[in-house]
C-alpha positions as a printed Julia matrix, in Angstrom:
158×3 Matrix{Float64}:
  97.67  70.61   37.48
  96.04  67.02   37.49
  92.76  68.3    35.9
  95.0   69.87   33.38
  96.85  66.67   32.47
  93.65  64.87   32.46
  92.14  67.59   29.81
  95.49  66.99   28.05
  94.95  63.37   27.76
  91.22  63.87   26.61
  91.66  66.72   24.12
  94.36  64.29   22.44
  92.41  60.89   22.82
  89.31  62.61   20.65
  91.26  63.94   18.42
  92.76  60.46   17.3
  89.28  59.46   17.21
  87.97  61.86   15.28
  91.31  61.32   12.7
  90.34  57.54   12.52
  86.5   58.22   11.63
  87.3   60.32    8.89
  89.74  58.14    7.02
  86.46  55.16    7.68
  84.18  57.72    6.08
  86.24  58.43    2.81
  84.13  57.34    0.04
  85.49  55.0    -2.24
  83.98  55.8    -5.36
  82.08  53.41   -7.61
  82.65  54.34  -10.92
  86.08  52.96  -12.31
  86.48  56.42  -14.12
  86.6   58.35  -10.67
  90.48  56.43  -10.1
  91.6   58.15  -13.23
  92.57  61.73  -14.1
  91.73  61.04  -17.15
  89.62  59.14  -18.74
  91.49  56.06  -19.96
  91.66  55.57  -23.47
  90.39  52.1   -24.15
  91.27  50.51  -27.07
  88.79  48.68  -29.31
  88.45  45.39  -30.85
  88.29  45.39  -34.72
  85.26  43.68  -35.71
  84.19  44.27  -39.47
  82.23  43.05  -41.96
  85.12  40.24  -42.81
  86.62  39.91  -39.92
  87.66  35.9   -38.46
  87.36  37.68  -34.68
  83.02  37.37  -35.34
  83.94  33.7   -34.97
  85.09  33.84  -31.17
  82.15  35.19  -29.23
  83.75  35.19  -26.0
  86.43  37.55  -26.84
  83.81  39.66  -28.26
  81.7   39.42  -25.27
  84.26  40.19  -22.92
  85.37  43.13  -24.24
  81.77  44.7   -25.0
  81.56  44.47  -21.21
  85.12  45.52  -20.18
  84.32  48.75  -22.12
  80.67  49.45  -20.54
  83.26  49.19  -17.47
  84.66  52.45  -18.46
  82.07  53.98  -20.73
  78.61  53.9   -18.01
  78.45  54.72  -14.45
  78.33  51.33  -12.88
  79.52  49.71   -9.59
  82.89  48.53  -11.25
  83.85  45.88   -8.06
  80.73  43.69   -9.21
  81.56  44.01  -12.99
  85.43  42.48  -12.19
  84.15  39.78  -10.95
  82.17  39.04  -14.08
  84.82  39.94  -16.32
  86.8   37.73  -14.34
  85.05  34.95  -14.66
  83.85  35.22  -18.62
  88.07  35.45  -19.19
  88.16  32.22  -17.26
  85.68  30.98  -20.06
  88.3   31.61  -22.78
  90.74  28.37  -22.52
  93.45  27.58  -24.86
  91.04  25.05  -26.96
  88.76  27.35  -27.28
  90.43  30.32  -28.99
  90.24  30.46  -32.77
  93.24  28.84  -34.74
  95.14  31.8   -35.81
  94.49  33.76  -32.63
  96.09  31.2   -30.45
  99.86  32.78  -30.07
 101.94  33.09  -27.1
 101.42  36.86  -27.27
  97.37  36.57  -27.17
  97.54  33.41  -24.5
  99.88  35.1   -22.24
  98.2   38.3   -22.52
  95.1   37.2   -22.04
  96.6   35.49  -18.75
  98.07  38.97  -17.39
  94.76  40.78  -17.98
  93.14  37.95  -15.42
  95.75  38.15  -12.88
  95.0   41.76  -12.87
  91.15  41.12  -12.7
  91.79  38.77  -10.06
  93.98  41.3    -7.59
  91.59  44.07   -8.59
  88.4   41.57   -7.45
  90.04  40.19   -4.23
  90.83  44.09   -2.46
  88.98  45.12    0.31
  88.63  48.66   -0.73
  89.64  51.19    2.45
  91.83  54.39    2.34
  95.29  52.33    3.2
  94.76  50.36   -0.27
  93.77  52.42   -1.98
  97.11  54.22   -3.47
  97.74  50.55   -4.71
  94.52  49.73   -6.35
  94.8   52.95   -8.48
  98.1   51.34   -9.96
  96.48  47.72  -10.58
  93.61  49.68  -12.27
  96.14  51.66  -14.52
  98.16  48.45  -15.02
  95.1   45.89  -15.6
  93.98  49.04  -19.0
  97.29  48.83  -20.25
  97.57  44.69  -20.2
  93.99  45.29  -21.71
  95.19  47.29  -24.39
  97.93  45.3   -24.85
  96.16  42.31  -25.6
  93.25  43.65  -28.08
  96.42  45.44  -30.09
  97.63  41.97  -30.33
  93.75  40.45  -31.39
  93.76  43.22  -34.07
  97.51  42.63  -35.55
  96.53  39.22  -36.21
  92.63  40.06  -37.05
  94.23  42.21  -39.79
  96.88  40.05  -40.83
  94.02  37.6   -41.74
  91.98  39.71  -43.33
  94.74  41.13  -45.6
Protein backbone atom coordinates (compact mmCIF):
# COMPACT_ATOMS: atom_id res chain seq x y z
CA UNK A 1 0.00 0.00 0.00
CA UNK A 2 2.94 2.48 0.87
CA UNK A 3 4.72 1.85 -2.49
CA UNK A 4 1.39 2.57 -3.99
CA UNK A 5 0.93 5.93 -2.28
CA UNK A 6 4.43 6.75 -3.01
CA UNK A 7 3.77 5.98 -6.98
CA UNK A 8 0.65 8.12 -6.36
CA UNK A 9 2.59 10.99 -5.16
CA UNK A 10 5.22 10.63 -8.07
CA UNK A 11 2.88 10.01 -11.01
CA UNK A 12 1.13 13.40 -9.82
CA UNK A 13 4.37 15.45 -8.91
CA UNK A 14 5.64 14.86 -12.83
CA UNK A 15 2.75 15.54 -14.14
CA UNK A 16 2.63 19.19 -12.62
CA UNK A 17 6.01 19.38 -13.92
CA UNK A 18 5.53 18.45 -17.10
CA UNK A 19 2.16 21.05 -17.13
CA UNK A 20 4.56 23.90 -15.98
CA UNK A 21 7.28 23.22 -18.84
CA UNK A 22 4.89 23.40 -21.44
CA UNK A 23 3.20 26.66 -20.63
CA UNK A 24 7.47 27.97 -20.35
CA UNK A 25 7.84 26.54 -23.84
CA UNK A 26 4.82 28.35 -25.58
CA UNK A 27 6.28 30.49 -28.16
CA UNK A 28 5.46 33.93 -28.09
CA UNK A 29 5.48 34.92 -31.51
CA UNK A 30 7.47 37.79 -32.99
CA UNK A 31 5.61 39.17 -35.59
CA UNK A 32 2.87 41.72 -34.31
CA UNK A 33 0.50 40.20 -37.05
CA UNK A 34 0.59 36.64 -35.33
CA UNK A 35 -1.73 38.49 -32.13
CA UNK A 36 -4.35 39.25 -34.69
CA UNK A 37 -6.97 37.19 -36.52
CA UNK A 38 -6.85 39.42 -38.86
CA UNK A 39 -4.70 41.47 -40.19
CA UNK A 40 -5.33 44.93 -38.76
CA UNK A 41 -6.29 47.47 -41.04
CA UNK A 42 -3.91 50.34 -40.55
CA UNK A 43 -4.83 53.50 -41.55
CA UNK A 44 -2.59 55.82 -43.57
CA UNK A 45 -1.33 59.24 -43.35
CA UNK A 46 -2.33 61.55 -46.29
CA UNK A 47 0.70 62.92 -47.71
CA UNK A 48 0.25 64.55 -51.28
CA UNK A 49 1.72 66.64 -53.52
CA UNK A 50 0.22 69.86 -51.44
CA UNK A 51 -0.08 68.64 -48.41
CA UNK A 52 1.19 71.06 -44.96
CA UNK A 53 1.80 67.33 -43.14
CA UNK A 54 5.44 67.17 -45.61
CA UNK A 55 6.34 69.96 -43.19
CA UNK A 56 6.41 67.76 -39.88
CA UNK A 57 8.92 65.00 -40.50
CA UNK A 58 8.49 63.34 -37.33
CA UNK A 59 4.94 62.51 -37.74
CA UNK A 60 5.86 61.26 -41.05
CA UNK A 61 8.64 59.25 -39.76
CA UNK A 62 6.81 57.70 -37.13
CA UNK A 63 4.21 56.43 -38.92
CA UNK A 64 6.38 55.01 -41.97
CA UNK A 65 7.78 52.86 -39.16
CA UNK A 66 4.59 52.07 -37.14
CA UNK A 67 3.31 50.59 -40.47
CA UNK A 68 6.59 48.43 -41.41
CA UNK A 69 5.39 47.25 -37.75
CA UNK A 70 2.50 45.58 -39.31
CA UNK A 71 3.38 45.29 -42.96
CA UNK A 72 7.16 43.08 -42.60
CA UNK A 73 7.99 40.26 -40.43
CA UNK A 74 10.02 41.91 -37.75
CA UNK A 75 10.66 41.39 -33.99
CA UNK A 76 7.81 43.92 -33.03
CA UNK A 77 9.07 44.21 -28.97
CA UNK A 78 12.34 46.04 -30.33
CA UNK A 79 10.39 48.23 -32.87
CA UNK A 80 7.98 49.64 -29.68
CA UNK A 81 10.60 50.74 -28.14
CA UNK A 82 11.69 52.85 -31.07
CA UNK A 83 8.38 54.00 -31.85
CA UNK A 84 8.23 54.87 -28.39
CA UNK A 85 10.82 56.90 -28.20
CA UNK A 86 10.57 58.87 -31.84
CA UNK A 87 6.69 59.81 -30.31
CA UNK A 88 8.58 61.15 -27.34
CA UNK A 89 10.41 63.36 -30.05
CA UNK A 90 7.10 65.00 -31.08
CA UNK A 91 6.49 67.79 -28.18
CA UNK A 92 3.83 70.32 -28.23
CA UNK A 93 6.36 73.11 -29.78
CA UNK A 94 7.22 71.10 -32.21
CA UNK A 95 4.02 70.14 -34.02
CA UNK A 96 3.01 72.29 -36.98
CA UNK A 97 0.57 75.29 -36.22
CA UNK A 98 -2.64 73.99 -37.45
CA UNK A 99 -2.00 70.43 -36.33
CA UNK A 100 -1.62 71.38 -32.75
CA UNK A 101 -5.41 70.62 -31.36
CA UNK A 102 -6.44 68.95 -28.29
CA UNK A 103 -7.67 66.05 -30.41
CA UNK A 104 -4.06 65.47 -32.19
CA UNK A 105 -2.06 66.33 -28.66
CA UNK A 106 -4.12 64.08 -26.63
CA UNK A 107 -4.15 61.47 -29.15
CA UNK A 108 -0.89 61.46 -29.79
CA UNK A 109 -0.47 61.06 -25.83
CA UNK A 110 -2.82 57.81 -25.72
CA UNK A 111 -0.95 56.17 -28.61
CA UNK A 112 2.40 56.51 -26.21
CA UNK A 113 0.84 55.30 -23.14
CA UNK A 114 -0.08 52.35 -25.17
CA UNK A 115 3.53 52.04 -26.63
CA UNK A 116 4.78 52.38 -23.27
CA UNK A 117 2.54 49.32 -21.55
CA UNK A 118 3.09 47.35 -24.74
CA UNK A 119 7.23 48.01 -24.30
CA UNK A 120 7.37 47.43 -20.48
CA UNK A 121 5.53 43.48 -20.59
CA UNK A 122 7.48 40.67 -19.92
CA UNK A 123 5.95 38.49 -22.50
CA UNK A 124 4.93 34.80 -20.83
CA UNK A 125 1.65 32.78 -21.33
CA UNK A 126 -0.16 34.49 -18.05
CA UNK A 127 0.12 38.02 -19.96
CA UNK A 128 -0.42 37.28 -22.66
CA UNK A 129 -4.48 37.40 -22.96
CA UNK A 130 -3.81 41.10 -21.87
CA UNK A 131 -1.19 42.15 -24.28
CA UNK A 132 -3.45 40.99 -27.21
CA UNK A 133 -6.00 43.74 -25.94
CA UNK A 134 -3.23 46.62 -25.52
CA UNK A 135 -2.13 45.60 -29.07
CA UNK A 136 -5.80 45.90 -30.42
CA UNK A 137 -6.29 49.06 -28.32
CA UNK A 138 -2.75 50.83 -29.06
CA UNK A 139 -4.14 50.24 -33.58
CA UNK A 140 -7.25 51.77 -32.78
CA UNK A 141 -5.69 55.00 -30.70
CA UNK A 142 -3.33 54.79 -33.84
CA UNK A 143 -6.00 55.09 -36.16
CA UNK A 144 -7.62 57.40 -34.24
CA UNK A 145 -5.05 59.86 -34.27
CA UNK A 146 -3.87 59.79 -38.15
CA UNK A 147 -7.93 60.20 -38.92
CA UNK A 148 -7.54 63.25 -36.90
CA UNK A 149 -3.89 64.36 -38.87
CA UNK A 150 -5.88 63.84 -42.13
CA UNK A 151 -9.26 65.88 -41.12
CA UNK A 152 -7.15 68.74 -40.51
CA UNK A 153 -4.42 67.89 -43.42
CA UNK A 154 -7.52 68.17 -45.67
CA UNK A 155 -9.16 70.96 -44.13
CA UNK A 156 -5.93 72.88 -45.07
CA UNK A 157 -5.56 71.84 -48.23
CA UNK A 158 -9.19 72.62 -49.21
Amino acid sequence: MRSVSILIIFIFSCSQINEKEVKSKVNIPSSINSFFIDVPEITRLNVNDNSKIETWSNMISFTEKFNDLFEKKINHKSKIKLLSTDLDKIKKETIPGKYKTSPIIGRIRVVNTYLQKIDSYLLNQENLDEYKIDLKNLVESYNGLIFQINIISKEIDD
